[in-house]
C-alpha cells in the first residue's frame, strides 16, 4: 500500500486523501509515497487550531517557550540519521550534504533558545519628569511559512522556531515534492513538549497557499521559493493586509581576480557550483574570470577537478552530489546547456547524459562546465538550478561588477582575490545582499540574518536572526507617569517636549 504523507493539525497527524500527489525518489525515478494536498476543510482546521492555541501560548513566559526548543534541539540531534535518510529519499541529496543542512537548521533552533534575551525590549528611564518609556515586542498571532523543496529541513527551521518562541502560533506549508522530513521534524517538536495547535503542518499546493494568503486570521507570511511565486505571494499577502517577507531565486556570480589563488578558487567553486546538484539558492553558477590568464587557468584546472566528481544516490556517502528533483527539472537543466551551446558558448565538460550504474531511471545530470558565456544568452539570465557552472570572461574588475549589478537577482556573490583593497571595494559597492571574500557560500550564521537584494527578496526584513525577531513581533511603546499623590499637571496645549 502506498504511504500517504498527511498533515499535523492540533498535535495529531491527519490524512485527507481527497487529493494526493506522487512523491518521487529522484535517484530511482520511482514513487512509493504520495502526499496529501490539503482541502479547504483541512486548512480551516489548521487555522482554527492555531488560533485556539494562541492566547495561552502568547502568555507563556519566554523562558518556558525556549525550554521546548532546548528539548527539540536534542531530539533533532538524536534523530539526525532518520531525518537525513528522509531528505535523501525524496530530495536526493547525499547524506553528508543533508547532515550539513540539518546542522544549519539546528543552529536556528539554538538561536531561538535565546528568546528571553531576544525579547527583552528597550527601556528609558526619565524621558521627562517622572516619565519612563519602554518598547516591548509582542507576537503577531497566527503566522504562516511556505517553503521550497531544496532545503526541506533547514528552510522551515529558518522560520518556525523563531516565530514560535516569539509567542506566535504557526502553520507551515512545506514543498509537496519532499514533505516527509519536514513533517517528521514537526512531530519531534510536538514530542519536545509543544502544546497542541502551536505548530501545524499542512501539505498542499496553490490551493492551500491561497487560503494562507487571504484568510484574515493569518497575520504574517514568510515565503522562500522561486522569484515568480515570491512576487505573487508578496503582492497577494500585502493586498490582504499581511506582513510578508518573500525570498526568491538567484544567479550567484564569483569573480576570479588575476591575483587569486586559482587552486583554492577551483576547490571552493567546485563545491559551491555542483554541491547539492546546484540546487541551492546560494550556489555559485557563474564564474567571472578577470583577464584571459585567469580564465584559461580556471577552465583548465576546473576541468581537471571535475574528473573526480561522482553523481549518484543519496545513501552512498562517497558520491559528491545526487540527482535533480524531478524528471521535468532534469529536462529543463539539459535544455539550458543545449541553449548555451546553440548560442555559441563552449561546453567544456558535458553532464547532460551521465551514466549512473543501477539507477537508469534516476533524474541525474552530471557536472557541466560552459566557457565563453555572455550576458545576452538565455542560459546566463536564468536560474538554471542544476550542476552547471558558466564561465564569463571579462577584462576588468569594473566590468565584472557591472555584470553582477545589472543582473535581476542579488542573492549571493563572492570574490576570489589576495588584494584587500579590491575585496573591500567589491563588498562596499556590489548590489547583492550576501557577499563572500574568498568564501564561496556566504550563508549568514543563525545570529545574523539571511536575504538577497533586488528580485531575490520582496519585503523589508531578511529571514531569521535579528531581522527574524523583528519580523515575527510588533513593537509596542509605552510611556508611563505615576504622579506623586496630590500633584496635578496643568493644562498644556503645546506638543509635549
Ligand atoms: P517554488 O517557488 O516552485 O515553490 C516554493 C513553494 O511555493 C512551495 O511550497 C510550493 O508548493 C509553493 N508554490 C508553487 N507554486 C505556487 C503557486 N502558483 N501559488 C502558490 N504557491 C505555490 O520553488 P521550489 O522549486 O520549491 O524551490 C526552488 C526555488 O527556491 C529556487 O528558485 C531557489 O533559488 C529558491 N530558493 C530561494 C532561497 C532564498 O533564500 N532566497 C532559498 C531556497 C530556495
mmCIF file of C-alpha atoms in Angstrom, residues 33-419:
data_model
loop_
_atom_site.group_PDB
_atom_site.id
_atom_site.type_symbol
_atom_site.label_atom_id
_atom_site.label_comp_id
_atom_site.label_asym_id
_atom_site.label_seq_id
_atom_site.Cartn_x
_atom_site.Cartn_y
_atom_site.Cartn_z
ATOM 1 C CA UNK A 33 4.897 7.756 -1.468
ATOM 2 C CA UNK A 34 2.088 10.195 -2.003
ATOM 3 C CA UNK A 35 1.457 13.497 -0.323
ATOM 4 C CA UNK A 36 -1.992 14.672 0.741
ATOM 5 C CA UNK A 37 -2.977 18.036 -0.743
ATOM 6 C CA UNK A 38 -4.949 19.982 1.852
ATOM 7 C CA UNK A 39 -8.593 20.721 1.149
ATOM 8 C CA UNK A 40 -10.360 23.923 2.291
ATOM 9 C CA UNK A 41 -11.712 21.972 5.296
ATOM 10 C CA UNK A 42 -8.185 20.880 6.318
ATOM 11 C CA UNK A 43 -6.973 24.466 6.015
ATOM 12 C CA UNK A 44 -9.856 25.632 8.168
ATOM 13 C CA UNK A 45 -8.993 23.002 10.812
ATOM 14 C CA UNK A 46 -5.344 24.107 10.848
ATOM 15 C CA UNK A 47 -6.123 27.812 11.138
ATOM 16 C CA UNK A 48 -8.733 27.194 13.828
ATOM 17 C CA UNK A 49 -6.251 25.050 15.820
ATOM 18 C CA UNK A 50 -3.526 27.691 15.576
ATOM 19 C CA UNK A 51 -5.925 30.443 16.592
ATOM 20 C CA UNK A 52 -7.242 28.497 19.568
ATOM 21 C CA UNK A 53 -3.698 27.757 20.819
ATOM 22 C CA UNK A 54 -2.547 31.377 20.517
ATOM 23 C CA UNK A 55 -3.857 33.110 23.693
ATOM 24 C CA UNK A 56 -2.268 30.649 26.102
ATOM 25 C CA UNK A 57 0.981 30.345 24.130
ATOM 26 C CA UNK A 58 1.278 34.133 23.872
ATOM 27 C CA UNK A 59 1.103 34.372 27.658
ATOM 28 C CA UNK A 60 3.525 31.509 28.320
ATOM 29 C CA UNK A 61 6.781 33.007 29.684
ATOM 30 C CA UNK A 62 9.507 33.245 27.047
ATOM 31 C CA UNK A 63 11.822 31.043 29.139
ATOM 32 C CA UNK A 64 9.256 28.243 29.077
ATOM 33 C CA UNK A 65 8.778 28.611 25.343
ATOM 34 C CA UNK A 66 12.562 28.430 24.962
ATOM 35 C CA UNK A 67 12.752 25.240 27.053
ATOM 36 C CA UNK A 68 10.710 23.435 24.408
ATOM 37 C CA UNK A 69 13.322 24.489 21.840
ATOM 38 C CA UNK A 70 16.195 23.166 24.003
ATOM 39 C CA UNK A 71 14.487 19.749 24.072
ATOM 40 C CA UNK A 72 13.658 19.988 20.344
ATOM 41 C CA UNK A 73 17.350 20.545 19.547
ATOM 42 C CA UNK A 74 18.247 17.369 21.450
ATOM 43 C CA UNK A 75 15.595 15.364 19.582
ATOM 44 C CA UNK A 76 16.831 16.675 16.233
ATOM 45 C CA UNK A 77 20.350 15.540 17.102
ATOM 46 C CA UNK A 78 19.216 12.141 18.389
ATOM 47 C CA UNK A 79 17.192 11.510 15.216
ATOM 48 C CA UNK A 80 19.583 13.077 12.707
ATOM 49 C CA UNK A 81 20.190 9.858 10.749
ATOM 50 C CA UNK A 82 16.488 9.298 10.194
ATOM 51 C CA UNK A 83 15.935 12.918 9.127
ATOM 52 C CA UNK A 84 18.856 12.779 6.682
ATOM 53 C CA UNK A 85 17.594 9.492 5.196
ATOM 54 C CA UNK A 86 14.139 11.005 4.631
ATOM 55 C CA UNK A 87 15.725 14.036 2.972
ATOM 56 C CA UNK A 88 17.838 11.767 0.755
ATOM 57 C CA UNK A 89 14.932 9.558 -0.318
ATOM 58 C CA UNK A 90 12.790 12.447 -1.517
ATOM 59 C CA UNK A 91 15.197 15.272 -2.309
ATOM 60 C CA UNK A 92 18.137 13.133 -3.464
ATOM 61 C CA UNK A 93 20.965 14.978 -1.700
ATOM 62 C CA UNK A 94 23.823 12.857 -0.358
ATOM 63 C CA UNK A 95 23.784 12.052 3.369
ATOM 64 C CA UNK A 96 26.793 14.312 4.203
ATOM 65 C CA UNK A 97 25.078 17.239 2.494
ATOM 66 C CA UNK A 98 21.771 16.521 4.286
ATOM 67 C CA UNK A 99 23.678 16.466 7.592
ATOM 68 C CA UNK A 100 25.081 19.919 6.784
ATOM 69 C CA UNK A 101 21.612 21.277 6.044
ATOM 70 C CA UNK A 102 20.245 19.812 9.270
ATOM 71 C CA UNK A 103 23.096 21.324 11.288
ATOM 72 C CA UNK A 104 22.364 24.792 9.871
ATOM 73 C CA UNK A 105 18.705 24.272 10.772
ATOM 74 C CA UNK A 106 19.629 23.273 14.326
ATOM 75 C CA UNK A 107 21.660 26.465 14.665
ATOM 76 C CA UNK A 108 18.435 28.403 14.127
ATOM 77 C CA UNK A 109 16.841 26.411 16.940
ATOM 78 C CA UNK A 110 19.838 27.308 19.143
ATOM 79 C CA UNK A 111 19.322 30.983 18.332
ATOM 80 C CA UNK A 112 15.623 30.656 19.200
ATOM 81 C CA UNK A 113 16.619 29.237 22.601
ATOM 82 C CA UNK A 114 17.740 32.786 23.445
ATOM 83 C CA UNK A 115 14.131 34.039 23.377
ATOM 84 C CA UNK A 116 14.158 35.671 26.842
ATOM 85 C CA UNK A 117 17.168 37.774 25.831
ATOM 86 C CA UNK A 118 15.868 38.450 22.301
ATOM 87 C CA UNK A 119 12.508 39.698 23.589
ATOM 88 C CA UNK A 120 13.803 41.880 26.414
ATOM 89 C CA UNK A 121 12.807 45.103 24.727
ATOM 90 C CA UNK A 122 14.140 48.610 25.334
ATOM 91 C CA UNK A 123 13.765 50.823 28.393
ATOM 92 C CA UNK A 124 14.446 54.511 29.031
ATOM 93 C CA UNK A 125 14.030 55.994 32.483
ATOM 94 C CA UNK A 126 13.084 59.642 32.908
ATOM 95 C CA UNK A 127 12.339 60.570 29.314
ATOM 96 C CA UNK A 128 10.530 63.501 31.006
ATOM 97 C CA UNK A 129 9.985 64.429 34.642
ATOM 98 C CA UNK A 130 8.902 61.191 36.340
ATOM 99 C CA UNK A 131 8.139 59.672 32.948
ATOM 100 C CA UNK A 132 9.579 56.313 31.857
ATOM 101 C CA UNK A 133 9.229 54.773 28.425
ATOM 102 C CA UNK A 134 9.774 51.270 27.075
ATOM 103 C CA UNK A 135 9.267 49.271 23.935
ATOM 104 C CA UNK A 136 8.170 45.663 24.043
ATOM 105 C CA UNK A 137 7.936 43.172 21.230
ATOM 106 C CA UNK A 138 4.614 41.392 21.118
ATOM 107 C CA UNK A 139 3.754 38.383 18.952
ATOM 108 C CA UNK A 140 1.565 38.834 15.881
ATOM 109 C CA UNK A 141 -0.814 35.882 16.287
ATOM 110 C CA UNK A 142 -1.116 33.067 13.753
ATOM 111 C CA UNK A 143 1.704 33.252 11.200
ATOM 112 C CA UNK A 144 2.467 31.056 8.182
ATOM 113 C CA UNK A 145 5.522 29.761 6.342
ATOM 114 C CA UNK A 146 5.700 28.422 2.779
ATOM 115 C CA UNK A 147 8.907 26.623 1.860
ATOM 116 C CA UNK A 148 10.763 25.220 -1.189
ATOM 117 C CA UNK A 149 11.930 21.681 -1.995
ATOM 118 C CA UNK A 150 15.649 22.304 -1.876
ATOM 119 C CA UNK A 151 16.105 22.547 1.912
ATOM 120 C CA UNK A 152 13.192 20.602 3.433
ATOM 121 C CA UNK A 153 14.754 20.703 6.923
ATOM 122 C CA UNK A 154 16.742 23.942 7.084
ATOM 123 C CA UNK A 155 14.459 26.499 5.458
ATOM 124 C CA UNK A 156 11.396 25.629 7.598
ATOM 125 C CA UNK A 157 13.720 25.973 10.604
ATOM 126 C CA UNK A 158 14.638 29.485 9.447
ATOM 127 C CA UNK A 159 11.015 30.278 10.298
ATOM 128 C CA UNK A 160 9.028 28.306 12.846
ATOM 129 C CA UNK A 161 11.451 28.042 15.817
ATOM 130 C CA UNK A 162 11.822 31.812 15.997
ATOM 131 C CA UNK A 163 8.179 32.578 15.227
ATOM 132 C CA UNK A 164 7.085 30.179 17.958
ATOM 133 C CA UNK A 165 9.480 31.331 20.700
ATOM 134 C CA UNK A 166 8.333 34.874 19.965
ATOM 135 C CA UNK A 167 4.852 33.737 21.080
ATOM 136 C CA UNK A 168 3.130 33.172 17.734
ATOM 137 C CA UNK A 169 1.413 30.010 16.582
ATOM 138 C CA UNK A 170 2.458 28.640 13.217
ATOM 139 C CA UNK A 171 1.162 26.981 10.052
ATOM 140 C CA UNK A 172 3.816 25.569 7.733
ATOM 141 C CA UNK A 173 3.133 24.655 4.101
ATOM 142 C CA UNK A 174 6.231 22.685 3.022
ATOM 143 C CA UNK A 175 7.144 21.711 -0.522
ATOM 144 C CA UNK A 176 4.897 18.967 -1.846
ATOM 145 C CA UNK A 177 7.890 17.390 -3.602
ATOM 146 C CA UNK A 178 9.751 16.209 -0.462
ATOM 147 C CA UNK A 179 7.390 16.550 2.500
ATOM 148 C CA UNK A 180 8.379 13.623 4.776
ATOM 149 C CA UNK A 181 11.420 15.009 6.626
ATOM 150 C CA UNK A 182 9.593 18.277 7.306
ATOM 151 C CA UNK A 183 6.560 16.531 8.781
ATOM 152 C CA UNK A 184 8.790 14.292 10.902
ATOM 153 C CA UNK A 185 10.683 17.335 12.249
ATOM 154 C CA UNK A 186 7.370 18.944 13.237
ATOM 155 C CA UNK A 187 6.415 15.743 15.065
ATOM 156 C CA UNK A 188 9.694 15.948 17.006
ATOM 157 C CA UNK A 189 8.806 19.496 18.044
ATOM 158 C CA UNK A 190 5.485 18.193 19.287
ATOM 159 C CA UNK A 191 7.316 15.438 21.193
ATOM 160 C CA UNK A 192 9.539 18.112 22.742
ATOM 161 C CA UNK A 193 6.521 19.358 24.675
ATOM 162 C CA UNK A 194 4.941 21.983 22.446
ATOM 163 C CA UNK A 195 1.232 22.411 23.263
ATOM 164 C CA UNK A 196 -1.164 21.144 20.590
ATOM 165 C CA UNK A 197 -2.021 23.633 17.878
ATOM 166 C CA UNK A 198 1.061 25.859 18.298
ATOM 167 C CA UNK A 199 2.793 24.196 15.322
ATOM 168 C CA UNK A 200 0.719 22.884 12.427
ATOM 169 C CA UNK A 201 1.831 21.491 9.073
ATOM 170 C CA UNK A 202 -0.428 21.456 6.041
ATOM 171 C CA UNK A 203 0.798 19.763 2.918
ATOM 172 C CA UNK A 204 -0.593 21.036 -0.324
ATOM 173 C CA UNK A 205 -0.274 23.181 -3.394
ATOM 174 C CA UNK A 206 -1.532 26.563 -4.604
ATOM 175 C CA UNK A 207 -4.985 25.876 -3.157
ATOM 176 C CA UNK A 208 -3.570 25.638 0.377
ATOM 177 C CA UNK A 209 -1.239 28.603 -0.158
ATOM 178 C CA UNK A 210 -4.046 30.840 -1.362
ATOM 179 C CA UNK A 211 -6.013 30.201 1.829
ATOM 180 C CA UNK A 212 -2.986 31.268 3.891
ATOM 181 C CA UNK A 213 -2.626 34.425 1.788
ATOM 182 C CA UNK A 214 -6.232 35.525 2.068
ATOM 183 C CA UNK A 215 -7.574 34.357 5.454
ATOM 184 C CA UNK A 216 -7.691 37.354 7.773
ATOM 185 C CA UNK A 217 -6.675 35.263 10.797
ATOM 186 C CA UNK A 218 -3.173 34.839 9.329
ATOM 187 C CA UNK A 219 -1.133 37.883 10.346
ATOM 188 C CA UNK A 220 2.158 37.315 8.513
ATOM 189 C CA UNK A 221 3.638 35.101 5.806
ATOM 190 C CA UNK A 222 7.256 34.057 5.307
ATOM 191 C CA UNK A 223 7.983 32.574 1.902
ATOM 192 C CA UNK A 224 11.078 31.037 0.334
ATOM 193 C CA UNK A 225 10.988 29.765 -3.254
ATOM 194 C CA UNK A 226 11.312 30.931 -6.854
ATOM 195 C CA UNK A 227 11.033 34.601 -7.819
ATOM 196 C CA UNK A 228 7.773 34.479 -9.841
ATOM 197 C CA UNK A 229 5.986 32.788 -6.930
ATOM 198 C CA UNK A 230 7.685 35.051 -4.359
ATOM 199 C CA UNK A 231 6.387 38.081 -6.227
ATOM 200 C CA UNK A 232 2.852 36.644 -6.295
ATOM 201 C CA UNK A 233 2.982 35.766 -2.595
ATOM 202 C CA UNK A 234 4.243 39.217 -1.619
ATOM 203 C CA UNK A 235 1.646 41.080 -3.695
ATOM 204 C CA UNK A 236 -1.255 38.888 -2.537
ATOM 205 C CA UNK A 237 -0.272 38.871 1.129
ATOM 206 C CA UNK A 238 0.139 42.648 1.089
ATOM 207 C CA UNK A 239 -3.187 43.170 -0.664
ATOM 208 C CA UNK A 240 -4.745 41.164 2.163
ATOM 209 C CA UNK A 241 -3.136 43.303 4.850
ATOM 210 C CA UNK A 242 -0.441 40.854 5.944
ATOM 211 C CA UNK A 243 3.181 41.396 6.801
ATOM 212 C CA UNK A 244 5.247 39.445 4.266
ATOM 213 C CA UNK A 245 8.846 38.521 3.522
ATOM 214 C CA UNK A 246 9.247 36.575 0.269
ATOM 215 C CA UNK A 247 12.692 35.271 -0.640
ATOM 216 C CA UNK A 248 13.163 34.355 -4.281
ATOM 217 C CA UNK A 249 15.620 32.944 -6.780
ATOM 218 C CA UNK A 250 19.228 33.734 -7.557
ATOM 219 C CA UNK A 251 22.074 33.775 -10.034
ATOM 220 C CA UNK A 252 25.218 33.995 -7.965
ATOM 221 C CA UNK A 253 28.460 35.154 -9.552
ATOM 222 C CA UNK A 254 32.012 34.618 -8.305
ATOM 223 C CA UNK A 255 34.700 36.976 -9.553
ATOM 224 C CA UNK A 256 38.079 35.306 -10.056
ATOM 225 C CA UNK A 257 40.698 38.058 -9.995
ATOM 226 C CA UNK A 258 44.067 37.718 -11.755
ATOM 227 C CA UNK A 259 45.844 37.570 -8.384
ATOM 228 C CA UNK A 260 43.560 34.861 -6.903
ATOM 229 C CA UNK A 261 44.943 31.589 -5.605
ATOM 230 C CA UNK A 262 43.460 29.624 -8.521
ATOM 231 C CA UNK A 263 43.812 26.192 -6.900
ATOM 232 C CA UNK A 264 41.893 27.406 -3.872
ATOM 233 C CA UNK A 265 39.279 29.151 -6.042
ATOM 234 C CA UNK A 266 38.764 25.954 -8.063
ATOM 235 C CA UNK A 267 38.263 23.868 -4.913
ATOM 236 C CA UNK A 268 35.791 26.362 -3.498
ATOM 237 C CA UNK A 269 33.928 26.787 -6.779
ATOM 238 C CA UNK A 270 33.624 23.033 -7.285
ATOM 239 C CA UNK A 271 31.703 22.573 -4.033
ATOM 240 C CA UNK A 272 29.667 25.746 -4.452
ATOM 241 C CA UNK A 273 28.660 25.090 -8.082
ATOM 242 C CA UNK A 274 27.969 21.341 -8.013
ATOM 243 C CA UNK A 275 27.186 20.571 -4.347
ATOM 244 C CA UNK A 276 23.543 19.502 -3.943
ATOM 245 C CA UNK A 277 23.398 19.364 -7.787
ATOM 246 C CA UNK A 278 23.483 23.156 -7.842
ATOM 247 C CA UNK A 279 20.013 23.210 -6.271
ATOM 248 C CA UNK A 280 20.911 25.835 -3.688
ATOM 249 C CA UNK A 281 19.805 29.441 -3.816
ATOM 250 C CA UNK A 282 23.385 30.329 -2.840
ATOM 251 C CA UNK A 283 25.018 28.029 -5.439
ATOM 252 C CA UNK A 284 27.718 29.767 -7.463
ATOM 253 C CA UNK A 285 26.572 29.280 -11.029
ATOM 254 C CA UNK A 286 28.686 31.906 -12.834
ATOM 255 C CA UNK A 287 32.457 32.368 -12.570
ATOM 256 C CA UNK A 288 33.587 35.719 -13.938
ATOM 257 C CA UNK A 289 37.255 35.492 -14.823
ATOM 258 C CA UNK A 290 39.122 38.807 -14.973
ATOM 259 C CA UNK A 291 41.744 38.588 -17.732
ATOM 260 C CA UNK A 292 42.493 35.723 -20.109
ATOM 261 C CA UNK A 293 45.259 34.287 -17.959
ATOM 262 C CA UNK A 294 42.872 33.791 -15.014
ATOM 263 C CA UNK A 295 40.175 32.500 -17.404
ATOM 264 C CA UNK A 296 42.446 29.918 -19.055
ATOM 265 C CA UNK A 297 43.855 28.696 -15.739
ATOM 266 C CA UNK A 298 40.395 28.496 -14.200
ATOM 267 C CA UNK A 299 38.901 26.465 -17.056
ATOM 268 C CA UNK A 300 41.897 24.102 -17.262
ATOM 269 C CA UNK A 301 42.039 23.426 -13.526
ATOM 270 C CA UNK A 302 38.287 23.198 -13.140
ATOM 271 C CA UNK A 303 38.128 20.622 -15.962
ATOM 272 C CA UNK A 304 40.734 18.577 -14.122
ATOM 273 C CA UNK A 305 38.933 18.851 -10.766
ATOM 274 C CA UNK A 306 35.609 17.795 -12.298
ATOM 275 C CA UNK A 307 37.070 14.466 -13.486
ATOM 276 C CA UNK A 308 36.994 13.296 -9.869
ATOM 277 C CA UNK A 309 33.315 14.121 -9.228
ATOM 278 C CA UNK A 310 30.729 11.379 -8.904
ATOM 279 C CA UNK A 311 26.989 11.811 -9.166
ATOM 280 C CA UNK A 312 24.851 9.088 -7.587
ATOM 281 C CA UNK A 313 22.287 8.054 -4.996
ATOM 282 C CA UNK A 314 21.936 9.734 -1.599
ATOM 283 C CA UNK A 315 22.877 6.724 0.524
ATOM 284 C CA UNK A 316 26.417 6.268 -0.784
ATOM 285 C CA UNK A 317 28.418 8.871 1.096
ATOM 286 C CA UNK A 318 31.276 8.663 -1.412
ATOM 287 C CA UNK A 319 29.065 10.303 -4.038
ATOM 288 C CA UNK A 320 29.592 14.047 -4.394
ATOM 289 C CA UNK A 321 26.070 15.007 -5.339
ATOM 290 C CA UNK A 322 22.749 13.444 -6.228
ATOM 291 C CA UNK A 323 20.041 13.739 -8.876
ATOM 292 C CA UNK A 324 17.949 16.831 -9.515
ATOM 293 C CA UNK A 325 14.451 16.912 -8.089
ATOM 294 C CA UNK A 326 12.184 15.778 -10.967
ATOM 295 C CA UNK A 327 12.296 14.400 -14.495
ATOM 296 C CA UNK A 328 10.893 17.724 -15.758
ATOM 297 C CA UNK A 329 13.636 19.654 -13.968
ATOM 298 C CA UNK A 330 16.300 17.378 -15.474
ATOM 299 C CA UNK A 331 14.973 18.220 -18.934
ATOM 300 C CA UNK A 332 14.972 21.913 -18.110
ATOM 301 C CA UNK A 333 18.623 21.831 -16.992
ATOM 302 C CA UNK A 334 19.631 19.837 -20.097
ATOM 303 C CA UNK A 335 17.716 22.375 -22.189
ATOM 304 C CA UNK A 336 19.704 25.301 -20.795
ATOM 305 C CA UNK A 337 23.001 23.544 -21.543
ATOM 306 C CA UNK A 338 21.841 22.970 -25.123
ATOM 307 C CA UNK A 339 20.684 26.565 -25.476
ATOM 308 C CA UNK A 340 24.098 27.847 -24.315
ATOM 309 C CA UNK A 341 25.734 25.639 -26.944
ATOM 310 C CA UNK A 342 23.374 26.923 -29.636
ATOM 311 C CA UNK A 343 24.115 30.492 -28.579
ATOM 312 C CA UNK A 344 27.839 29.933 -29.225
ATOM 313 C CA UNK A 345 29.209 29.071 -25.770
ATOM 314 C CA UNK A 346 31.671 26.190 -25.433
ATOM 315 C CA UNK A 347 30.603 23.074 -23.493
ATOM 316 C CA UNK A 348 33.905 22.085 -21.880
ATOM 317 C CA UNK A 349 32.535 19.312 -19.640
ATOM 318 C CA UNK A 350 29.165 17.911 -20.694
ATOM 319 C CA UNK A 351 26.966 16.349 -17.978
ATOM 320 C CA UNK A 352 23.763 16.144 -19.995
ATOM 321 C CA UNK A 353 23.637 12.363 -20.037
ATOM 322 C CA UNK A 354 25.582 10.769 -17.186
ATOM 323 C CA UNK A 355 25.577 7.022 -16.590
ATOM 324 C CA UNK A 356 24.828 6.001 -13.016
ATOM 325 C CA UNK A 357 25.090 2.229 -12.615
ATOM 326 C CA UNK A 358 21.964 0.632 -11.196
ATOM 327 C CA UNK A 359 19.933 3.855 -11.464
ATOM 328 C CA UNK A 360 18.918 4.016 -15.099
ATOM 329 C CA UNK A 361 15.692 5.927 -14.411
ATOM 330 C CA UNK A 362 17.111 8.477 -11.940
ATOM 331 C CA UNK A 363 16.966 12.218 -12.602
ATOM 332 C CA UNK A 364 20.734 12.633 -12.855
ATOM 333 C CA UNK A 365 22.636 15.464 -14.514
ATOM 334 C CA UNK A 366 26.434 15.391 -14.366
ATOM 335 C CA UNK A 367 28.678 18.330 -13.513
ATOM 336 C CA UNK A 368 28.839 20.657 -16.508
ATOM 337 C CA UNK A 369 31.305 23.440 -17.351
ATOM 338 C CA UNK A 370 30.490 26.013 -20.033
ATOM 339 C CA UNK A 371 33.046 28.588 -21.228
ATOM 340 C CA UNK A 372 32.651 31.821 -23.194
ATOM 341 C CA UNK A 373 29.169 32.559 -21.896
ATOM 342 C CA UNK A 374 27.941 36.111 -22.496
ATOM 343 C CA UNK A 375 25.312 38.240 -20.826
ATOM 344 C CA UNK A 376 22.894 38.119 -23.774
ATOM 345 C CA UNK A 377 22.376 34.336 -23.536
ATOM 346 C CA UNK A 378 19.214 32.828 -22.010
ATOM 347 C CA UNK A 379 21.331 30.385 -20.018
ATOM 348 C CA UNK A 380 23.091 33.372 -18.418
ATOM 349 C CA UNK A 381 19.919 35.196 -17.420
ATOM 350 C CA UNK A 382 18.079 32.200 -15.981
ATOM 351 C CA UNK A 383 18.488 30.486 -12.648
ATOM 352 C CA UNK A 384 19.314 27.015 -14.031
ATOM 353 C CA UNK A 385 19.271 25.342 -10.581
ATOM 354 C CA UNK A 386 21.402 22.414 -11.732
ATOM 355 C CA UNK A 387 25.072 21.303 -11.571
ATOM 356 C CA UNK A 388 26.165 23.786 -14.239
ATOM 357 C CA UNK A 389 28.993 26.319 -13.939
ATOM 358 C CA UNK A 390 29.161 29.000 -16.613
ATOM 359 C CA UNK A 391 32.349 30.994 -17.204
ATOM 360 C CA UNK A 392 32.142 34.585 -18.415
ATOM 361 C CA UNK A 393 35.408 36.261 -19.408
ATOM 362 C CA UNK A 394 35.934 39.994 -18.856
ATOM 363 C CA UNK A 395 38.908 42.353 -18.918
ATOM 364 C CA UNK A 396 38.465 44.358 -15.719
ATOM 365 C CA UNK A 397 37.012 44.107 -12.240
ATOM 366 C CA UNK A 398 34.654 47.020 -13.064
ATOM 367 C CA UNK A 399 33.237 45.012 -15.970
ATOM 368 C CA UNK A 400 32.754 42.007 -13.668
ATOM 369 C CA UNK A 401 30.984 44.107 -11.054
ATOM 370 C CA UNK A 402 28.752 45.733 -13.662
ATOM 371 C CA UNK A 403 27.592 42.290 -14.826
ATOM 372 C CA UNK A 404 26.601 41.405 -11.271
ATOM 373 C CA UNK A 405 24.969 44.741 -10.555
ATOM 374 C CA UNK A 406 22.981 44.619 -13.811
ATOM 375 C CA UNK A 407 21.586 41.125 -13.120
ATOM 376 C CA UNK A 408 17.994 40.964 -11.884
ATOM 377 C CA UNK A 409 18.973 38.796 -8.898
ATOM 378 C CA UNK A 410 21.146 39.848 -5.984
ATOM 379 C CA UNK A 411 21.226 36.959 -3.544
ATOM 380 C CA UNK A 412 24.873 35.947 -3.039
ATOM 381 C CA UNK A 413 28.252 36.660 -4.598
ATOM 382 C CA UNK A 414 31.931 36.073 -3.934
ATOM 383 C CA UNK A 415 35.316 37.444 -4.941
ATOM 384 C CA UNK A 416 38.481 35.359 -5.053
ATOM 385 C CA UNK A 417 41.474 37.636 -4.593
ATOM 386 C CA UNK A 418 44.573 38.289 -2.485
ATOM 387 C CA UNK A 419 44.044 42.071 -2.728
#
